[in-house]
Short mmCIF file of C-alpha atoms and ligand atoms in Angstrom, two decimals:
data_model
loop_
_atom_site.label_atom_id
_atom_site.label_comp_id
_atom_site.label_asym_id
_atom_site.label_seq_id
_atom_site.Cartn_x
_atom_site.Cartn_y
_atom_site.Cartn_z
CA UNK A 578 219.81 160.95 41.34
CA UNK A 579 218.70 158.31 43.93
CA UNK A 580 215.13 157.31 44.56
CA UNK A 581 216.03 159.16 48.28
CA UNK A 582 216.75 162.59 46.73
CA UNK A 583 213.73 162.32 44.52
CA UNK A 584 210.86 161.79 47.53
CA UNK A 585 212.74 163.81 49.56
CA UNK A 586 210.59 166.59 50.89
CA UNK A 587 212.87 169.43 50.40
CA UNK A 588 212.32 172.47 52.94
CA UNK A 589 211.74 175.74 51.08
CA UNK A 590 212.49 178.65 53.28
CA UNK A 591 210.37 182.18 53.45
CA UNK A 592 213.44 184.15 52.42
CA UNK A 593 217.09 183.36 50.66
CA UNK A 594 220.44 185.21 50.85
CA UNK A 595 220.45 187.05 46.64
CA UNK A 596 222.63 189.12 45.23
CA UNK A 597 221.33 192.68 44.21
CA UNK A 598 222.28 195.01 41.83
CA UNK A 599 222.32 198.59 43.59
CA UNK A 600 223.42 201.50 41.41
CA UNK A 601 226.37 200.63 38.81
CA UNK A 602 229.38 198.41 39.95
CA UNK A 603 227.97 198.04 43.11
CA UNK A 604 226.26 194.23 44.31
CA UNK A 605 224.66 194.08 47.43
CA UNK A 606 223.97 190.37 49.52
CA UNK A 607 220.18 191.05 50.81
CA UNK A 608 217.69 189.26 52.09
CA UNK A 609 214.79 188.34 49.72
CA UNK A 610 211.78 186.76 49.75
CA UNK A 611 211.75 183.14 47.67
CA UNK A 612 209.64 183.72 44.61
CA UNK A 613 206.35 181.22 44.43
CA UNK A 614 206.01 179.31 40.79
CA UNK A 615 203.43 180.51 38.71
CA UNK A 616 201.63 178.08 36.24
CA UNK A 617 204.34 176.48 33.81
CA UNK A 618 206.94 177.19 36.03
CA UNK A 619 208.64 175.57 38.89
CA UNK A 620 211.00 177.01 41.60
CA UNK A 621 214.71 175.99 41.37
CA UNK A 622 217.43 176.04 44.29
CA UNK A 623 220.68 176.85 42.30
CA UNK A 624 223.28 174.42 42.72
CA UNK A 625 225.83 176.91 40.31
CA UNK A 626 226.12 179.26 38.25
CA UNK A 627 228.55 180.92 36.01
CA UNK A 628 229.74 184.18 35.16
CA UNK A 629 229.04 185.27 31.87
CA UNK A 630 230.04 188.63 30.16
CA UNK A 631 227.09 189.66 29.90
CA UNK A 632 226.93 189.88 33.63
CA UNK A 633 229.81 192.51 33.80
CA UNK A 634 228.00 194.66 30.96
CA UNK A 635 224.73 194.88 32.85
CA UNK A 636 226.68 195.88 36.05
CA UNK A 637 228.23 198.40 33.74
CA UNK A 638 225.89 199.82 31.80
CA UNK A 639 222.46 197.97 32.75
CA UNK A 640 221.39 197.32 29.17
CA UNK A 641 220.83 194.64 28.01
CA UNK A 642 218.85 194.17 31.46
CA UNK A 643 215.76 195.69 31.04
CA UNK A 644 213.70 195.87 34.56
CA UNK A 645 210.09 197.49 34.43
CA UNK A 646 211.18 198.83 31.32
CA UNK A 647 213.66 200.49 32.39
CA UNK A 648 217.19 200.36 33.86
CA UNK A 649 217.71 197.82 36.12
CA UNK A 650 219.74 200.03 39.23
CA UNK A 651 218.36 199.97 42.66
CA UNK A 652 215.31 197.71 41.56
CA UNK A 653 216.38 194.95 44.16
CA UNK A 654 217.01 192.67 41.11
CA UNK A 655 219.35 189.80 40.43
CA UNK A 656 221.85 189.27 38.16
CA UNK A 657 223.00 185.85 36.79
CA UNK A 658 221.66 183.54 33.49
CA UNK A 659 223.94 180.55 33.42
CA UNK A 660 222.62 178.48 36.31
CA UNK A 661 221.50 174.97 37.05
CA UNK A 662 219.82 173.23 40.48
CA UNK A 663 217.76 171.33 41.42
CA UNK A 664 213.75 171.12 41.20
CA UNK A 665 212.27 171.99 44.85
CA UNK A 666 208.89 173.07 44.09
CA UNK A 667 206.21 172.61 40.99
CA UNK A 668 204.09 175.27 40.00
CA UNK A 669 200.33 174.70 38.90
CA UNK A 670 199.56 172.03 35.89
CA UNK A 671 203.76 171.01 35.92
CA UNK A 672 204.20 167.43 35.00
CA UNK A 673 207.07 167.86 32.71
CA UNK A 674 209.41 167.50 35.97
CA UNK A 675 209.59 166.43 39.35
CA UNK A 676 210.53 167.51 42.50
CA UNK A 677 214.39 166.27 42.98
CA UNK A 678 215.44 166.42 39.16
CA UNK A 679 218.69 168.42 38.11
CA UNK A 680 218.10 171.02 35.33
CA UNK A 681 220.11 173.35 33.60
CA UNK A 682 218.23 176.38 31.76
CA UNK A 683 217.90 178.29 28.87
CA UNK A 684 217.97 181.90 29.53
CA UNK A 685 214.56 182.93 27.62
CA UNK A 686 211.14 182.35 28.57
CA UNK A 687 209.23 183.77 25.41
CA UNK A 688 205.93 184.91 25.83
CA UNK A 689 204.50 181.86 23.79
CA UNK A 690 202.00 184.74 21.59
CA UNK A 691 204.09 186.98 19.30
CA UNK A 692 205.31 185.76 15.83
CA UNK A 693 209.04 185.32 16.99
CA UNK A 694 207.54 182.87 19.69
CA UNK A 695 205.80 181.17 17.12
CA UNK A 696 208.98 180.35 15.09
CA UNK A 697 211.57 179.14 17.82
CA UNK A 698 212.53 182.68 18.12
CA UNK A 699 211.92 183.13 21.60
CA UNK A 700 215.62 185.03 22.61
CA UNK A 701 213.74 187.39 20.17
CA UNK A 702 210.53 188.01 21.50
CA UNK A 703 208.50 190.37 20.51
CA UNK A 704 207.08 191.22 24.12
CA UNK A 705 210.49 191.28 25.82
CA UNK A 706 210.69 192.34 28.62
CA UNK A 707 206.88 192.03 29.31
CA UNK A 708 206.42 190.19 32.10
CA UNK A 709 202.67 190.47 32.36
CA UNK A 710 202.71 189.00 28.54
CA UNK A 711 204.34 185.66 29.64
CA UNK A 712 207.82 187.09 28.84
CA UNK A 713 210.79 185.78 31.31
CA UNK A 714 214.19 186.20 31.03
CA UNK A 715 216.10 185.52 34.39
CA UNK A 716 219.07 187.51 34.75
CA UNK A 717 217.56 190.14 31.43
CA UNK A 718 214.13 190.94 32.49
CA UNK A 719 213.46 189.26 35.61
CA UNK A 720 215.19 187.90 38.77
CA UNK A 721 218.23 185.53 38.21
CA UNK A 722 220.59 183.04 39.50
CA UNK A 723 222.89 184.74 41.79
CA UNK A 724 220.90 183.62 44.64
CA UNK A 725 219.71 180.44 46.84
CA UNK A 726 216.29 179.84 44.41
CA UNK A 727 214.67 181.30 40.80
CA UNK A 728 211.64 180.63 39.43
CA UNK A 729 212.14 179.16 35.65
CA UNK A 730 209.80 178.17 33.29
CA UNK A 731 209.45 174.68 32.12
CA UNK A 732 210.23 175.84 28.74
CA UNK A 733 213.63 176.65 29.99
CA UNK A 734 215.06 173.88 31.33
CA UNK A 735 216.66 170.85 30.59
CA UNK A 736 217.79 167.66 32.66
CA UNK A 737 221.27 167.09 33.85
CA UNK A 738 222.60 163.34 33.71
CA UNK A 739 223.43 162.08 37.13
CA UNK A 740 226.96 161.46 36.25
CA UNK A 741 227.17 165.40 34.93
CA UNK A 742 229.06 167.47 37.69
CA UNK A 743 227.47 171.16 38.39
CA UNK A 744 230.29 172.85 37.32
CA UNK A 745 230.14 171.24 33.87
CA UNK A 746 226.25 171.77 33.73
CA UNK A 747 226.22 175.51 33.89
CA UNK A 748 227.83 175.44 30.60
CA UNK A 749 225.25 173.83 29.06
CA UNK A 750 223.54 177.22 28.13
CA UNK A 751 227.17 178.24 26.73
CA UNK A 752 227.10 175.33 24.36
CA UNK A 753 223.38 176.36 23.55
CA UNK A 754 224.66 179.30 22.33
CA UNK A 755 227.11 177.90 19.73
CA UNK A 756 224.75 175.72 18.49
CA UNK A 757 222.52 178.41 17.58
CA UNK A 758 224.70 180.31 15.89
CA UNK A 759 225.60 177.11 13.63
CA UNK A 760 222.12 176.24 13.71
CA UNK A 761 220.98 179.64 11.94
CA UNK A 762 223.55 179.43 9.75
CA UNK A 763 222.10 176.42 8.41
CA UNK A 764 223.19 174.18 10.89
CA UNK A 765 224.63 171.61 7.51
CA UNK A 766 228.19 171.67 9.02
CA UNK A 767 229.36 168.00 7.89
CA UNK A 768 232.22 167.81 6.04
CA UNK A 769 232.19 171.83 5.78
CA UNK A 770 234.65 174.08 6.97
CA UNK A 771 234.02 176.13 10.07
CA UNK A 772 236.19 179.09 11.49
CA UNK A 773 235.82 180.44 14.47
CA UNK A 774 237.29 183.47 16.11
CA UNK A 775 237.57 184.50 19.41
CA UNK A 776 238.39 181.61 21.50
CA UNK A 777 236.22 183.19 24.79
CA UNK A 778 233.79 180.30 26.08
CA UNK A 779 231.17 180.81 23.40
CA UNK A 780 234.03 180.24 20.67
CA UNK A 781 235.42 177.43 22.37
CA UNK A 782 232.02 175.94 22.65
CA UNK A 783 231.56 176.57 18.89
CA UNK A 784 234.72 174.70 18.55
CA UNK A 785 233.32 171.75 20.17
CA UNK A 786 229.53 171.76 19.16
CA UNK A 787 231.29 172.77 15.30
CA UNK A 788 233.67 169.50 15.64
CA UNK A 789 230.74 167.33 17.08
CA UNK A 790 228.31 167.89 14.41
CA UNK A 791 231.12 166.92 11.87
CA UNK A 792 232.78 169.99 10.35
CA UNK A 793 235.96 169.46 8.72
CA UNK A 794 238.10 171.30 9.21
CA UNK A 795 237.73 173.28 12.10
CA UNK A 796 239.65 176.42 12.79
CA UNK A 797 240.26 178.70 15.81
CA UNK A 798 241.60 182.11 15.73
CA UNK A 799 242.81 183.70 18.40
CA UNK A 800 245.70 186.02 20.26
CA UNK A 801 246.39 183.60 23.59
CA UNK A 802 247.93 180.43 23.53
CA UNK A 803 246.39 178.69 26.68
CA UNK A 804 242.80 179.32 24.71
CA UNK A 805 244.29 178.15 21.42
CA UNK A 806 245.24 174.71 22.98
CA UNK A 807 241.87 174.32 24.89
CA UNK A 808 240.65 174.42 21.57
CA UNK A 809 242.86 172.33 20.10
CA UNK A 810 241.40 170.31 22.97
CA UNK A 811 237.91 170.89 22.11
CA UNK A 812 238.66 169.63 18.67
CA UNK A 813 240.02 172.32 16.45
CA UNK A 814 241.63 170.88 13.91
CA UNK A 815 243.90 173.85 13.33
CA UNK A 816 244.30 176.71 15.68
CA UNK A 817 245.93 180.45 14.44
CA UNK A 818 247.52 182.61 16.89
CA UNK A 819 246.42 186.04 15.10
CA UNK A 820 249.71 187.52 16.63
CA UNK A 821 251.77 185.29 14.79
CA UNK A 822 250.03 185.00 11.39
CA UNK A 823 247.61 187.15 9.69
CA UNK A 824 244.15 184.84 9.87
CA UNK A 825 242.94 185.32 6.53
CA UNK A 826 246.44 184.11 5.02
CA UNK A 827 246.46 181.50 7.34
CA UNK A 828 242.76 179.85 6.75
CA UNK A 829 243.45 179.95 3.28
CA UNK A 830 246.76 178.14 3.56
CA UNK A 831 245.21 175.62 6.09
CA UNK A 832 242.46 175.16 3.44
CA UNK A 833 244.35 174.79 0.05
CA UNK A 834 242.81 178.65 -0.93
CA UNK A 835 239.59 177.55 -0.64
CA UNK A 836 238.60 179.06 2.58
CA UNK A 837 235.17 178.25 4.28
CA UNK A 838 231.57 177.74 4.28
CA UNK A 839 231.01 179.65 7.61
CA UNK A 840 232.72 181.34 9.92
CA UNK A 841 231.01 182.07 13.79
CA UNK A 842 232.69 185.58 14.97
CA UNK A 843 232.87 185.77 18.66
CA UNK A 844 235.69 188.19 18.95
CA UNK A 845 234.22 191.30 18.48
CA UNK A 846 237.31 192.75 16.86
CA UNK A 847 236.29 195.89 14.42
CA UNK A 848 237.75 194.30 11.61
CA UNK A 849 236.26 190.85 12.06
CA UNK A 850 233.67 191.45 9.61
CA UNK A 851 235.59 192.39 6.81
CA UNK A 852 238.17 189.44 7.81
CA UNK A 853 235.50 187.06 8.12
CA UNK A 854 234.34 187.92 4.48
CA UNK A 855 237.74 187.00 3.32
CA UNK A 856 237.88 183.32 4.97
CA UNK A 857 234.46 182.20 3.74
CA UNK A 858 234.28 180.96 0.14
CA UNK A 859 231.83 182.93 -2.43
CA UNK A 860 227.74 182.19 -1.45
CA UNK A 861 229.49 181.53 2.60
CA UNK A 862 227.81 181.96 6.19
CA UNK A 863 228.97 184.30 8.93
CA UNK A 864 227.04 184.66 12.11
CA UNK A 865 227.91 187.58 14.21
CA UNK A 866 228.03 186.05 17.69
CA UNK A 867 230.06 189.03 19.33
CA UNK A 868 230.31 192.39 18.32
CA UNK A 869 232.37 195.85 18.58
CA UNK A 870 231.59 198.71 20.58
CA UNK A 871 230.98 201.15 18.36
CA UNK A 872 230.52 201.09 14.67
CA UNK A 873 233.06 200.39 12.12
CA UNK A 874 233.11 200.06 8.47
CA UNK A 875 232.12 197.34 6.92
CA UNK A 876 233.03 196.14 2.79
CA UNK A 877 229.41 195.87 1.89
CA UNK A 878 230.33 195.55 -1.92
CA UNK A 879 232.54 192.57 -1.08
CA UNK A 880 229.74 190.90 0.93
CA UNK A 881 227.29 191.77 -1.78
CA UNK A 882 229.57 190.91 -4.87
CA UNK A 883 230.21 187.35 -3.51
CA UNK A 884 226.62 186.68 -2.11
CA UNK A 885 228.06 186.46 1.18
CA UNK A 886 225.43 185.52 4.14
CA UNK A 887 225.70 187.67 7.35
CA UNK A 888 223.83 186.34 10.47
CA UNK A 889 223.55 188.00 14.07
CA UNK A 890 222.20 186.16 16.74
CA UNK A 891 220.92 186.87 20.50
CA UNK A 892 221.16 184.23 23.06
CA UNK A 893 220.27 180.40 22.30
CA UNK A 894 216.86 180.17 20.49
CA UNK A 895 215.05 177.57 18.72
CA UNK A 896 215.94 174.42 21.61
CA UNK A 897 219.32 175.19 20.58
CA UNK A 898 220.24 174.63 24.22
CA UNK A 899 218.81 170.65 24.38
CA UNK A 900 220.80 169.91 21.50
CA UNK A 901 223.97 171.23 22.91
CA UNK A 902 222.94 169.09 26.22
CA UNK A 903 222.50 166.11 24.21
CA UNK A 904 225.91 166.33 23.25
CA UNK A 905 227.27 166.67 26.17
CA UNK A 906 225.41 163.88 27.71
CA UNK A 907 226.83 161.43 24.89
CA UNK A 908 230.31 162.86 26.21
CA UNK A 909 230.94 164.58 22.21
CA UNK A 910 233.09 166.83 23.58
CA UNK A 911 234.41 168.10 27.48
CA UNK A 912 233.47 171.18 28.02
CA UNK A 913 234.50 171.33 31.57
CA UNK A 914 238.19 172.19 29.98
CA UNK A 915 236.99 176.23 30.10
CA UNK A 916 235.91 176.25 33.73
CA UNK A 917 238.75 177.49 35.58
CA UNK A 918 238.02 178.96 38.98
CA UNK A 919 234.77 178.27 41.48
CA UNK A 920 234.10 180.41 44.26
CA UNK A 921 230.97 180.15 47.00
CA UNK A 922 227.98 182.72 47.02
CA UNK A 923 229.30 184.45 49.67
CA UNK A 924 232.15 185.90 47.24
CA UNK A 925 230.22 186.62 43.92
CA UNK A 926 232.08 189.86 43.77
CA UNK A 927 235.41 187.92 43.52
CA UNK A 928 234.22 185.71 40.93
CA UNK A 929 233.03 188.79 38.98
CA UNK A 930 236.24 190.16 39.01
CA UNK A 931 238.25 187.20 38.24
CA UNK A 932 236.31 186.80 35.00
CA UNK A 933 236.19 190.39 34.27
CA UNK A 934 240.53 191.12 34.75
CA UNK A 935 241.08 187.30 33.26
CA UNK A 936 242.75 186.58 36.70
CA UNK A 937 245.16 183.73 36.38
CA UNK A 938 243.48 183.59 32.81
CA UNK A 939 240.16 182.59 33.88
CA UNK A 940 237.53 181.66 31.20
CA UNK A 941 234.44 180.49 33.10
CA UNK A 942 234.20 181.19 36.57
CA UNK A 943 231.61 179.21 38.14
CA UNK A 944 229.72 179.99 41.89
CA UNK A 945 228.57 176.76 44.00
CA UNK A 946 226.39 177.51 46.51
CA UNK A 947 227.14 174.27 48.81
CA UNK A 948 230.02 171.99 49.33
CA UNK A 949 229.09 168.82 48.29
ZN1 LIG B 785 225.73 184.52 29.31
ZN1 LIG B 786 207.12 186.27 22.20
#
């Protein structure tokens, strides 16, 4: 960023163009008003964002938005979590940035006073979805990133290198998310064996974070090829196309019948559970990083038997996100090899529903608001 950006004084406008979600399925472009930083906070004009799937299940079904605790249809709220921009305006008592820097963020604002807070949990606050308790969490609870400007937090954001494209930025939060899910595992991945399944971007960022923090070997499961070689891209050692080979037999051939310490599930298949049981070795870790629709059976006695570890996680707590910019700032791993298509704001509905139908096998679909 040159010293000219950074004195700049950039002009903030009364109102933005932001998408809105009106009943389900249906996004409107409106007029809004820009939102005004609060203490802690600072107002951002998004550079881009990216699609998430999260995005098509709150457009769906509204949960897991919750807006004035309720559904969040026809509230004149916007969607959108995995943005970055640039710093236009600081709230009261902000000295932790400046005017002109380029952040990414973390989705979750925690309230700062509940017990969860307290411990790092804050993508498990116990006041979520309290706004009036200090609770944020833009794109969940309150107003998001499809749109010209959010307010964030300072607590969620982290800097962008100058040599970092947008694109690649907006998957910093992705990456955040892996890492947690290794992180509450235990986070001790060097030299261990990590599988993951599911190679959608959170996978293929476990991949990468799993391969940069030294886990040996790494192992991606999967049905399409195209994801199994951006894997093998991101550092898989071994990749299994699931259509091809059963994954259990093949984990434990790839690992001499030893199978694995941990395995991070982001496929959501019904039987992942179970098969995840089978590649970890006796006392293993599994963190639950995706999950089924609707219930399925589960071989407790197995998991129980062979003190088997089972981990869930929501979003990216604890800093998890920092650490996953770190690495991507030392260059550990590319993770702009999963964004695939970029469209402007003007056509968020067509970037929804490339991501959503996989058109031309899109993984992450990123919006950029200007040109250059
Ligand atoms: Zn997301
Ligand atoms: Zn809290």
């Amino acid at each position: 960023m040159s010293e000219v950006a950074r004195t700049n004084e950039f002009q903030v406008p009364g109102t933005m163009k932001a998408w809105v979600l009106g009943g389900p399925e249906e996004l409107k472009l409106v007029e809004k008003p820009v939102p005004e930083p609060g203490k802690a906070e600072v107002l951002v004009r998004i550079d881009a964002i990216a699609v998430c799937a999260t995005d098509i299940e709150i457009m769906r079904n509204g949960l897991p938005a919750i807006v004035e605790g309720g559904p969040p249809f026809n509230k004149n709220f916007t969607i959108g979590h995995e943005y970055m921009g640039t710093i236009v305006k600081l709230g009261p008592s902000v000295d932790e940035f400046q005017i002109g820097d380029r952040i990414a963020v973390e989705i979750h604002a925690g309230c700062g006073r509940c017990p969860r807070c307290r411990e790092g949990m804050y993508t498990s606050c116990l006041n979520y979805g309290y706004p009036s308790k200090g609770h944020r969490a833009n794109g969940f609870t309150t107003d998001g990133g499809f749109a010209e400007y959010a307010v964030n937090n300072v607590n969620t954001m982290v800097h962008v290198p100058d040599e970092m494209s947008d694109e690649e930025a907006t998957l910093i939060v992705t990456a955040g998310t892996a890492m947690y899910g290794l992180d509450v595992m235990g986070g001790l991945v060097a030299g261990e064996g990590v599988v993951v399944t599911g190679p959608g971007p959170i996978g293929l960022m476990g991949v990468a974070v799993a391969k940069a923090l030294g886990a040996s070997p790494v192992i991606l499961t999967g049905t399409r090829d195209r994801r199994l070689e951006m894997g093998h891209r991101l550092g898989a050692d071994a990749v299994v196309n699931v259509r091809n080979e059963d994954a259990v037999v093949a984990v434990k051939r790839i690992t001499k019948g030893k199978g694995v310490q941990y395995v991070l599930e982001c496929s959501g298949a019904p039987n992942a559970l179970n098969e995840s049981a089978q590649m970890v070795n006796r006392g293993g870790r599994i963190c639950l990083a995706a999950f089924p629709a609707d219930p399925v059976p589960v071989d407790l006695a197995y998991l129980v038997r062979n003190n088997i570890y089972v981990f869930g996680i929501r979003g990216e707590g604890k800093s998890a996100t920092h650490r996953a910019a770190a690495f991507m700032a030392q260059k550990r791993f590319d993770a702009k090899i999963i964004h695939t298509h970029t469209f402007p704001l003007a056509e968020v509905p067509t970037a929804i529903k490339y991501a959503r139908e996989r058109i031309e096998d899109a993984i992450k679909v990123v919006v950029k608001m200007r040109a250059n």
